[in-house]
PDB file of C-alpha atoms in Angstrom:
ATOM      1  CA  MET A 132     101.803  58.714 100.693  1.00  0.00           C
ATOM      2  CA  HIS A 133     102.506  62.573  98.762  1.00  0.00           C
ATOM      3  CA  THR A 134     106.087  63.731  97.845  1.00  0.00           C
ATOM      4  CA  GLU A 135     105.660  66.926  99.789  1.00  0.00           C
ATOM      5  CA  GLN A 136     104.656  64.205 102.760  1.00  0.00           C
ATOM      6  CA  LEU A 137     107.687  62.412 102.448  1.00  0.00           C
ATOM      7  CA  ASN A 138     109.861  65.627 102.131  1.00  0.00           C
ATOM      8  CA  ALA A 139     108.383  67.318 104.895  1.00  0.00           C
ATOM      9  CA  PRO A 140     110.179  68.084 108.018  1.00  0.00           C
ATOM     10  CA  LYS A 141     109.522  65.257 110.859  1.00  0.00           C
ATOM     11  CA  SER A 142     108.032  67.873 113.212  1.00  0.00           C
ATOM     12  CA  TYR A 143     105.715  68.797 110.371  1.00  0.00           C
ATOM     13  CA  ARG A 144     104.216  65.528 109.559  1.00  0.00           C
ATOM     14  CA  TRP A 145     103.841  64.813 113.227  1.00  0.00           C
ATOM     15  CA  ARG A 146     102.420  67.833 113.755  1.00  0.00           C
ATOM     16  CA  ARG A 147     100.098  67.275 110.222  1.00  0.00           C
ATOM     17  CA  HIS A 148      98.916  63.825 112.526  1.00  0.00           C
ATOM     18  CA  LEU A 149      97.911  65.220 115.703  1.00  0.00           C
ATOM     19  CA  ALA A 150      96.147  67.573 114.274  1.00  0.00           C
ATOM     20  CA  ARG A 151      94.174  64.679 111.634  1.00  0.00           C
ATOM     21  CA  MET A 152      93.285  63.852 115.013  1.00  0.00           C
ATOM     22  CA  PHE A 153      91.339  65.777 115.908  1.00  0.00           C
ATOM     23  CA  GLY A 154      90.162  66.264 112.885  1.00  0.00           C
ATOM     24  CA  VAL A 155      91.458  69.959 111.594  1.00  0.00           C
ATOM     25  CA  LYS A 156      93.992  70.832 109.941  1.00  0.00           C
ATOM     26  CA  LEU A 157      96.104  72.863 112.011  1.00  0.00           C
ATOM     27  CA  THR A 158      97.069  72.429 115.654  1.00  0.00           C
ATOM     28  CA  GLY A 159      96.428  75.341 116.582  1.00  0.00           C
ATOM     29  CA  ASP A 160      92.585  74.816 115.987  1.00  0.00           C
ATOM     30  CA  ILE A 161      92.943  71.758 118.452  1.00  0.00           C
ATOM     31  CA  PRO A 162      91.838  73.504 121.215  1.00  0.00           C
ATOM     32  CA  GLU A 163      88.744  74.726 120.146  1.00  0.00           C
ATOM     33  CA  ARG A 164      88.027  70.781 119.821  1.00  0.00           C
ATOM     34  CA  LEU A 165      89.216  70.297 124.035  1.00  0.00           C
ATOM     35  CA  ILE A 166      86.671  73.907 124.145  1.00  0.00           C
ATOM     36  CA  ALA A 167      83.770  71.854 122.194  1.00  0.00           C
ATOM     37  CA  ALA A 168      84.300  69.293 124.098  1.00  0.00           C
ATOM     38  CA  GLY A 169      84.397  70.735 127.169  1.00  0.00           C
ATOM     39  CA  LEU A 170      87.432  69.393 128.313  1.00  0.00           C
ATOM     40  CA  PRO A 171      91.210  70.663 129.756  1.00  0.00           C
ATOM     41  CA  VAL A 172      93.217  72.311 127.166  1.00  0.00           C
ATOM     42  CA  PRO A 173      96.801  71.544 128.279  1.00  0.00           C
ATOM     43  CA  LEU A 174      98.719  74.843 127.336  1.00  0.00           C
ATOM     44  CA  SER A 175     102.723  74.641 126.169  1.00  0.00           C
ATOM     45  CA  ALA A 176     104.935  76.546 127.442  1.00  0.00           C
ATOM     46  CA  LYS A 177     104.952  78.919 124.293  1.00  0.00           C
ATOM     47  CA  ARG A 178     100.356  79.267 125.306  1.00  0.00           C
ATOM     48  CA  ARG A 179     101.772  80.279 128.804  1.00  0.00           C
ATOM     49  CA  ASP A 180     104.149  82.668 128.329  1.00  0.00           C
ATOM     50  CA  ARG A 181     101.880  84.303 125.369  1.00  0.00           C
ATOM     51  CA  LEU A 182      99.582  84.221 128.272  1.00  0.00           C
ATOM     52  CA  ALA A 183     101.583  85.635 130.563  1.00  0.00           C
ATOM     53  CA  SER A 184     102.530  88.377 128.285  1.00  0.00           C
ATOM     54  CA  ILE A 185      98.733  89.869 127.940  1.00  0.00           C
ATOM     55  CA  ARG A 186      98.161  88.868 131.157  1.00  0.00           C
ATOM     56  CA  SER A 187     100.598  92.018 132.611  1.00  0.00           C
ATOM     57  CA  SER A 188      99.363  94.139 130.249  1.00  0.00           C
ATOM     58  CA  GLY A 189      95.644  93.966 131.932  1.00  0.00           C
ATOM     59  CA  VAL A 190      94.477  94.005 128.537  1.00  0.00           C
ATOM     60  CA  LEU A 191      92.784  91.096 126.250  1.00  0.00           C
ATOM     61  CA  PHE A 192      93.625  91.889 122.248  1.00  0.00           C
ATOM     62  CA  ILE A 193      91.745  88.873 119.709  1.00  0.00           C
ATOM     63  CA  HIS A 194      93.587  88.726 116.816  1.00  0.00           C
ATOM     64  CA  VAL A 195      91.079  88.421 114.048  1.00  0.00           C
ATOM     65  CA  PRO A 196      93.476  87.881 111.019  1.00  0.00           C
ATOM     66  CA  LYS A 197      93.764  90.643 107.902  1.00  0.00           C
ATOM     67  CA  ASN A 198      92.771  93.579 110.607  1.00  0.00           C
ATOM     68  CA  ALA A 199      96.173  94.940 112.021  1.00  0.00           C
ATOM     69  CA  GLY A 200      96.420  92.163 114.577  1.00  0.00           C
ATOM     70  CA  THR A 201     100.679  92.063 114.393  1.00  0.00           C
ATOM     71  CA  SER A 202     101.154  95.712 114.497  1.00  0.00           C
ATOM     72  CA  LEU A 203      98.631  95.947 118.076  1.00  0.00           C
ATOM     73  CA  SER A 204      99.782  92.746 118.929  1.00  0.00           C
ATOM     74  CA  MET A 205     104.309  94.450 118.842  1.00  0.00           C
ATOM     75  CA  ALA A 206     102.479  97.761 119.969  1.00  0.00           C
ATOM     76  CA  LEU A 207     100.509  95.665 123.060  1.00  0.00           C
ATOM     77  CA  TYR A 208     102.480  92.712 124.066  1.00  0.00           C
ATOM     78  CA  GLY A 209     105.996  93.686 122.216  1.00  0.00           C
ATOM     79  CA  HIS A 210     105.464  90.100 120.443  1.00  0.00           C
ATOM     80  CA  ALA A 211     103.068  88.609 117.903  1.00  0.00           C
ATOM     81  CA  ILE A 212     100.132  86.392 119.340  1.00  0.00           C
ATOM     82  CA  THR A 213      98.152  83.679 118.005  1.00  0.00           C
ATOM     83  CA  HIS A 214      94.352  83.915 116.825  1.00  0.00           C
ATOM     84  CA  ASP A 215      92.842  82.601 119.855  1.00  0.00           C
ATOM     85  CA  THR A 216      89.259  83.251 119.990  1.00  0.00           C
ATOM     86  CA  MET A 217      87.274  84.557 123.215  1.00  0.00           C
ATOM     87  CA  ARG A 218      86.447  81.341 123.598  1.00  0.00           C
ATOM     88  CA  TYR A 219      89.925  80.200 123.935  1.00  0.00           C
ATOM     89  CA  TYR A 220      91.048  82.909 126.805  1.00  0.00           C
ATOM     90  CA  GLU A 221      87.586  82.192 128.455  1.00  0.00           C
ATOM     91  CA  ARG A 222      88.696  78.386 128.688  1.00  0.00           C
ATOM     92  CA  VAL A 223      92.106  79.245 130.023  1.00  0.00           C
ATOM     93  CA  ALA A 224      92.022  82.247 131.741  1.00  0.00           C
ATOM     94  CA  PRO A 225      88.139  83.087 133.207  1.00  0.00           C
ATOM     95  CA  GLY A 226      89.315  85.746 135.969  1.00  0.00           C
ATOM     96  CA  PHE A 227      91.815  87.270 133.649  1.00  0.00           C
ATOM     97  CA  VAL A 228      89.010  87.684 130.677  1.00  0.00           C
ATOM     98  CA  ALA A 229      86.547  88.764 133.534  1.00  0.00           C
ATOM     99  CA  SER A 230      88.720  91.753 134.790  1.00  0.00           C
ATOM    100  CA  ALA A 231      90.198  92.577 131.707  1.00  0.00           C
ATOM    101  CA  ALA A 232      89.808  95.194 128.926  1.00  0.00           C
ATOM    102  CA  THR A 233      88.584  93.419 126.010  1.00  0.00           C
ATOM    103  CA  VAL A 234      89.383  94.537 122.263  1.00  0.00           C
ATOM    104  CA  ALA A 235      89.547  93.811 118.594  1.00  0.00           C
ATOM    105  CA  VAL A 236      89.580  95.328 115.460  1.00  0.00           C
ATOM    106  CA  VAL A 237      86.984  95.158 112.858  1.00  0.00           C
ATOM    107  CA  ARG A 238      86.620  95.436 108.956  1.00  0.00           C
ATOM    108  CA  GLU A 239      84.562  95.840 106.392  1.00  0.00           C
ATOM    109  CA  PRO A 240      84.261  92.603 104.877  1.00  0.00           C
ATOM    110  CA  VAL A 241      84.760  92.732 101.281  1.00  0.00           C
ATOM    111  CA  GLU A 242      87.849  94.395 102.324  1.00  0.00           C
ATOM    112  CA  ARG A 243      89.161  92.211 104.407  1.00  0.00           C
ATOM    113  CA  PHE A 244      88.248  89.842 101.855  1.00  0.00           C
ATOM    114  CA  VAL A 245      90.605  90.844  98.885  1.00  0.00           C
ATOM    115  CA  SER A 246      92.844  91.405 101.441  1.00  0.00           C
ATOM    116  CA  ALA A 247      92.829  87.818 102.443  1.00  0.00           C
ATOM    117  CA  PHE A 248      92.590  87.147  98.995  1.00  0.00           C
ATOM    118  CA  ARG A 249      95.638  89.344  98.283  1.00  0.00           C
ATOM    119  CA  TYR A 250      97.737  87.536 100.952  1.00  0.00           C
ATOM    120  CA  ALA A 251      97.055  84.078  99.850  1.00  0.00           C
ATOM    121  CA  THR A 252      97.554  84.118  95.968  1.00  0.00           C
ATOM    122  CA  ASN A 253     101.102  86.220  97.147  1.00  0.00           C
ATOM    123  CA  GLY A 254     101.793  82.360  99.614  1.00  0.00           C
ATOM    124  CA  GLY A 255     102.033  85.782 102.498  1.00  0.00           C
ATOM    125  CA  THR A 256     104.209  87.797 103.301  1.00  0.00           C
ATOM    126  CA  PRO A 257     108.013  88.531 104.556  1.00  0.00           C
ATOM    127  CA  CYS A 258     106.348  88.560 107.908  1.00  0.00           C
ATOM    128  CA  ARG A 259     104.295  85.342 108.398  1.00  0.00           C
ATOM    129  CA  TRP A 260     103.260  82.219 105.187  1.00  0.00           C
ATOM    130  CA  VAL A 261     100.285  80.957 104.563  1.00  0.00           C
ATOM    131  CA  SER A 262      99.834  77.780 106.902  1.00  0.00           C
ATOM    132  CA  GLU A 263     101.403  74.614 104.462  1.00  0.00           C
ATOM    133  CA  PRO A 264      98.175  72.251 104.817  1.00  0.00           C
ATOM    134  CA  PHE A 265      96.547  75.309 102.690  1.00  0.00           C
ATOM    135  CA  ARG A 266      99.102  76.944 100.579  1.00  0.00           C
ATOM    136  CA  ALA A 267      99.130  75.264  97.721  1.00  0.00           C
ATOM    137  CA  THR A 268      95.750  75.661  97.492  1.00  0.00           C
ATOM    138  CA  TYR A 269      95.385  78.964  97.644  1.00  0.00           C
ATOM    139  CA  GLN A 270      98.258  80.167  95.466  1.00  0.00           C
ATOM    140  CA  ALA A 271      96.578  77.783  92.722  1.00  0.00           C
ATOM    141  CA  PHE A 272      93.366  80.763  93.044  1.00  0.00           C
ATOM    142  CA  GLN A 273      93.198  82.246  89.359  1.00  0.00           C
ATOM    143  CA  SER A 274      90.335  84.769  89.948  1.00  0.00           C
ATOM    144  CA  ILE A 275      88.655  85.894  93.045  1.00  0.00           C
ATOM    145  CA  ASP A 276      85.739  83.690  91.746  1.00  0.00           C
ATOM    146  CA  ALA A 277      87.875  80.756  92.237  1.00  0.00           C
ATOM    147  CA  ALA A 278      88.758  82.127  95.655  1.00  0.00           C
ATOM    148  CA  LEU A 279      84.605  82.284  96.394  1.00  0.00           C
ATOM    149  CA  ASP A 280      84.078  78.931  94.905  1.00  0.00           C
ATOM    150  CA  HIS A 281      86.570  77.398  96.939  1.00  0.00           C
ATOM    151  CA  LEU A 282      84.910  78.866 100.549  1.00  0.00           C
ATOM    152  CA  GLU A 283      81.841  78.499  99.314  1.00  0.00           C
ATOM    153  CA  ARG A 284      82.233  74.617  99.033  1.00  0.00           C
ATOM    154  CA  TYR A 285      84.436  74.412 102.864  1.00  0.00           C
ATOM    155  CA  ARG A 286      82.044  76.424 105.219  1.00  0.00           C
ATOM    156  CA  ASP A 287      83.291  74.940 108.450  1.00  0.00           C
ATOM    157  CA  PRO A 288      86.086  77.377 109.655  1.00  0.00           C
ATOM    158  CA  PHE A 289      88.617  75.037 110.262  1.00  0.00           C
ATOM    159  CA  ASP A 290      88.707  74.146 106.914  1.00  0.00           C
ATOM    160  CA  VAL A 291      90.203  77.054 105.886  1.00  0.00           C
ATOM    161  CA  ASP A 292      93.048  79.416 106.874  1.00  0.00           C
ATOM    162  CA  HIS A 293      92.474  81.557 109.562  1.00  0.00           C
ATOM    163  CA  ILE A 294      92.500  84.631 106.600  1.00  0.00           C
ATOM    164  CA  PHE A 295      89.196  83.362 105.323  1.00  0.00           C
ATOM    165  CA  ARG A 296      87.118  82.879 108.861  1.00  0.00           C
ATOM    166  CA  PRO A 297      84.552  85.336 109.434  1.00  0.00           C
ATOM    167  CA  GLN A 298      85.100  88.211 111.974  1.00  0.00           C
ATOM    168  CA  ARG A 299      82.697  87.369 114.412  1.00  0.00           C
ATOM    169  CA  TRP A 300      84.206  83.443 114.577  1.00  0.00           C
ATOM    170  CA  TYR A 301      86.765  85.440 116.988  1.00  0.00           C
ATOM    171  CA  LEU A 302      84.449  87.059 118.695  1.00  0.00           C
ATOM    172  CA  ALA A 303      81.930  85.020 119.789  1.00  0.00           C
ATOM    173  CA  ASP A 304      81.517  82.646 123.617  1.00  0.00           C
ATOM    174  CA  ALA A 305      80.793  79.431 124.013  1.00  0.00           C
ATOM    175  CA  ALA A 306      77.144  80.434 123.324  1.00  0.00           C
ATOM    176  CA  GLY A 307      77.892  82.355 120.299  1.00  0.00           C
ATOM    177  CA  ARG A 308      77.316  86.044 121.911  1.00  0.00           C
ATOM    178  CA  LEU A 309      79.462  88.799 120.613  1.00  0.00           C
ATOM    179  CA  ALA A 310      81.967  88.867 124.468  1.00  0.00           C
ATOM    180  CA  VAL A 311      84.746  91.566 123.167  1.00  0.00           C
ATOM    181  CA  GLU A 312      83.849  94.801 124.617  1.00  0.00           C
ATOM    182  CA  HIS A 313      85.977  97.496 122.576  1.00  0.00           C
ATOM    183  CA  LEU A 314      85.294  97.158 118.664  1.00  0.00           C
ATOM    184  CA  VAL A 315      87.197  98.833 116.272  1.00  0.00           C
ATOM    185  CA  PRO A 316      86.564  99.867 112.813  1.00  0.00           C
ATOM    186  CA  ILE A 317      90.249  99.084 111.326  1.00  0.00           C
ATOM    187  CA  ASP A 318      90.250 103.310 109.840  1.00  0.00           C
ATOM    188  CA  ASP A 319      89.600 104.068 113.517  1.00  0.00           C
ATOM    189  CA  LEU A 320      92.950 102.616 115.261  1.00  0.00           C
ATOM    190  CA  GLY A 321      93.974 106.391 116.936  1.00  0.00           C
ATOM    191  CA  ARG A 322      90.964 105.628 118.825  1.00  0.00           C
ATOM    192  CA  LEU A 323      92.831 102.994 120.777  1.00  0.00           C
ATOM    193  CA  HIS A 324      95.607 104.861 121.867  1.00  0.00           C
ATOM    194  CA  ALA A 325      92.342 106.618 123.675  1.00  0.00           C
ATOM    195  CA  LEU A 326      90.862 103.313 125.348  1.00  0.00           C
ATOM    196  CA  PHE A 327      94.276 102.424 126.032  1.00  0.00           C
ATOM    197  CA  ALA A 328      95.398 106.430 127.067  1.00  0.00           C
ATOM    198  CA  ASP A 329      96.793 105.193 130.898  1.00  0.00           C
ATOM    199  CA  ARG A 330      99.113 102.185 130.108  1.00  0.00           C
ATOM    200  CA  LYS A 331     102.582 102.500 127.634  1.00  0.00           C
ATOM    201  CA  VAL A 332     101.471 101.691 124.344  1.00  0.00           C
ATOM    202  CA  ALA A 333     104.582 101.643 122.058  1.00  0.00           C
ATOM    203  CA  PRO A 334     103.154 102.988 118.787  1.00  0.00           C
ATOM    204  CA  PHE A 335     101.617 100.953 116.234  1.00  0.00           C
ATOM    205  CA  PRO A 336     104.378  99.552 113.374  1.00  0.00           C
ATOM    206  CA  ARG A 337     102.686  98.349 110.167  1.00  0.00           C
ATOM    207  CA  LEU A 338     103.806  94.223 110.230  1.00  0.00           C
ATOM    208  CA  ASN A 339     102.544  91.643 107.667  1.00  0.00           C
ATOM    209  CA  VAL A 340     101.564  93.267 104.825  1.00  0.00           C
ATOM    210  CA  SER A 341     100.158  92.342 101.785  1.00  0.00           C
ATOM    211  CA  ARG A 342     101.766  93.503  98.389  1.00  0.00           C
ATOM    212  CA  ALA A 343      99.966  96.557  96.756  1.00  0.00           C
ATOM    213  CA  SER A 344      96.916  95.855  94.234  1.00  0.00           C
ATOM    214  CA  GLY A 345      94.713  97.194  91.957  1.00  0.00           C
ATOM    215  CA  MET A 346      92.579  94.874  92.349  1.00  0.00           C
ATOM    216  CA  THR A 347      88.827  95.363  91.276  1.00  0.00           C
ATOM    217  CA  VAL A 348      85.902  93.832  92.713  1.00  0.00           C
ATOM    218  CA  SER A 349      82.324  93.029  89.875  1.00  0.00           C
ATOM    219  CA  ASP A 350      79.157  93.666  91.541  1.00  0.00           C
ATOM    220  CA  VAL A 351      78.443  90.305  91.329  1.00  0.00           C
ATOM    221  CA  GLN A 352      80.898  88.857  93.424  1.00  0.00           C
ATOM    222  CA  ARG A 353      80.673  91.355  96.325  1.00  0.00           C
ATOM    223  CA  GLU A 354      77.504  90.125  97.019  1.00  0.00           C
ATOM    224  CA  ARG A 355      79.012  86.506  96.956  1.00  0.00           C
ATOM    225  CA  ILE A 356      81.676  87.939  99.640  1.00  0.00           C
ATOM    226  CA  ARG A 357      78.657  90.100 101.761  1.00  0.00           C
ATOM    227  CA  ARG A 358      76.664  86.325 101.585  1.00  0.00           C
ATOM    228  CA  LEU A 359      79.284  84.620 102.455  1.00  0.00           C
ATOM    229  CA  TYR A 360      80.353  86.474 105.907  1.00  0.00           C
ATOM    230  CA  ARG A 361      77.085  88.019 106.475  1.00  0.00           C
ATOM    231  CA  GLU A 362      77.270  87.813 110.194  1.00  0.00           C
ATOM    232  CA  ASP A 363      80.892  89.808 109.467  1.00  0.00           C
ATOM    233  CA  VAL A 364      78.182  92.353 107.707  1.00  0.00           C
ATOM    234  CA  ALA A 365      75.796  92.945 109.972  1.00  0.00           C
ATOM    235  CA  LEU A 366      78.488  93.643 112.828  1.00  0.00           C
ATOM    236  CA  TRP A 367      80.674  95.934 110.587  1.00  0.00           C
ATOM    237  CA  GLU A 368      77.363  97.727 110.338  1.00  0.00           C
ATOM    238  CA  THR A 369      76.082  97.927 114.107  1.00  0.00           C
ATOM    239  CA  VAL A 370      80.170  98.802 114.687  1.00  0.00           C
ATOM    240  CA  ARG A 371      80.191 101.757 111.838  1.00  0.00           C
ATOM    241  CA  SER A 372      77.308 103.248 113.491  1.00  0.00           C
ATOM    242  CA  GLU A 373      77.870 103.476 116.743  1.00  0.00           C
ATOM    243  CA  ARG A 374      80.296 105.214 116.052  1.00  0.00           C
ATOM    244  CA  ARG A 375      79.239 107.697 114.056  1.00  0.00           C
ATOM    245  CA  HIS A 376      76.146 108.151 117.182  1.00  0.00           C
ATOM    246  CA  GLU A 377      79.042 109.018 119.399  1.00  0.00           C
ATOM    247  CA  SER A 378      80.906 111.045 116.885  1.00  0.00           C
ATOM    248  CA  GLY A 379      76.929 112.810 116.424  1.00  0.00           C
ATOM    249  CA  ILE A 380      77.305 113.165 120.256  1.00  0.00           C
ATOM    250  CA  ALA A 381      80.475 114.955 120.678  1.00  0.00           C
ATOM    251  CA  SER A 382      80.491 116.976 118.135  1.00  0.00           C
ATOM    252  CA  VAL A 383      76.894 118.748 119.882  1.00  0.00           C
ATOM    253  CA  ARG A 384      79.144 118.601 123.037  1.00  0.00           C
ATOM    254  CA  THR A 385      81.944 120.394 121.316  1.00  0.00           C
ATOM    255  CA  ARG A 386      79.416 122.918 119.840  1.00  0.00           C
ATOM    256  CA  ALA A 387      77.417 123.429 123.318  1.00  0.00           C
ATOM    257  CA  GLY A 388      81.189 124.439 124.407  1.00  0.00           C
ATOM    258  CA  ALA A 389      81.920 126.784 121.742  1.00  0.00           C
ATOM    259  CA  SER A 390      79.003 128.738 122.602  1.00  0.00           C
TER     260      SER A 390
END
C-alpha cells in the first residue's frame, strides 16, 4: 500500500475503495455508472437535501465546472451543488425535470481549459481543492503541453477530474442529445436575471476564483485544445450564433419602436 494511502483518513480510503469497485476514481461518479447500467440510484441524505432545495426553486441548474457554477448555485439555492449531469436528474427526478426551467452556463473551450489548467496546477482554490485522486498529478504539470499530453491519453471522462471533462457531457441526456433548455454564454450572465425575473434570485457572488495569470496559449496549443473538445467548440459556436441572432432581432425591434 502506498504511503499516502496509509496516511489518508479511514473514510477517504473507504470511499476510494468503493469508487474502484465501480471502475471510477470519484464516488460522485458512481450514480453515472448505475444509470448507464440501468440500475436504481440510491440517494444519500445529502443528495436528498440538495434535490429538495433544487425542487423548491423550480430551476434546475446544471453545474458545469469552471463556468461560474459555484456563484450561480449559491444565488439560486443558497449553497453549492455537485457536478451532476442531466442524465442523473432525469433518473432521480424525472417529473421535476419535465416541469422545471433547465439552465446551464457554457464557455469558450480554450478559455475554459486555461482556467481549468490554472486551477489544477494550483491544487484548487481556498474555496475548493482539486479532488484528491487527481491533485498530485495535476499539480505536477509543468506546462500546458504536459496537461494536454495527459488528457489526450485519458479520454474517458471518468479518468479525469470534472474540471477537464467536456461541457457537453454534463448537458446531454442518456441518448446523447442536448437536454438543457437555456444555455447561457459565460460572458452574458446578465441574461440569467432576465430568465429568472419572476423568481427571487440573490446577486451572483464571485466564488471559487483561480489566481490571475498572464498565461499565453500558442496557436498549436489552441488547436490541440479545440480538437480535444471539438463537441464543445461546436456547442459554443451554436450558442454564440443564436445569441447574436437574438440580439439582432432585439436591435431591429428597438429601432422600429424608436421610429
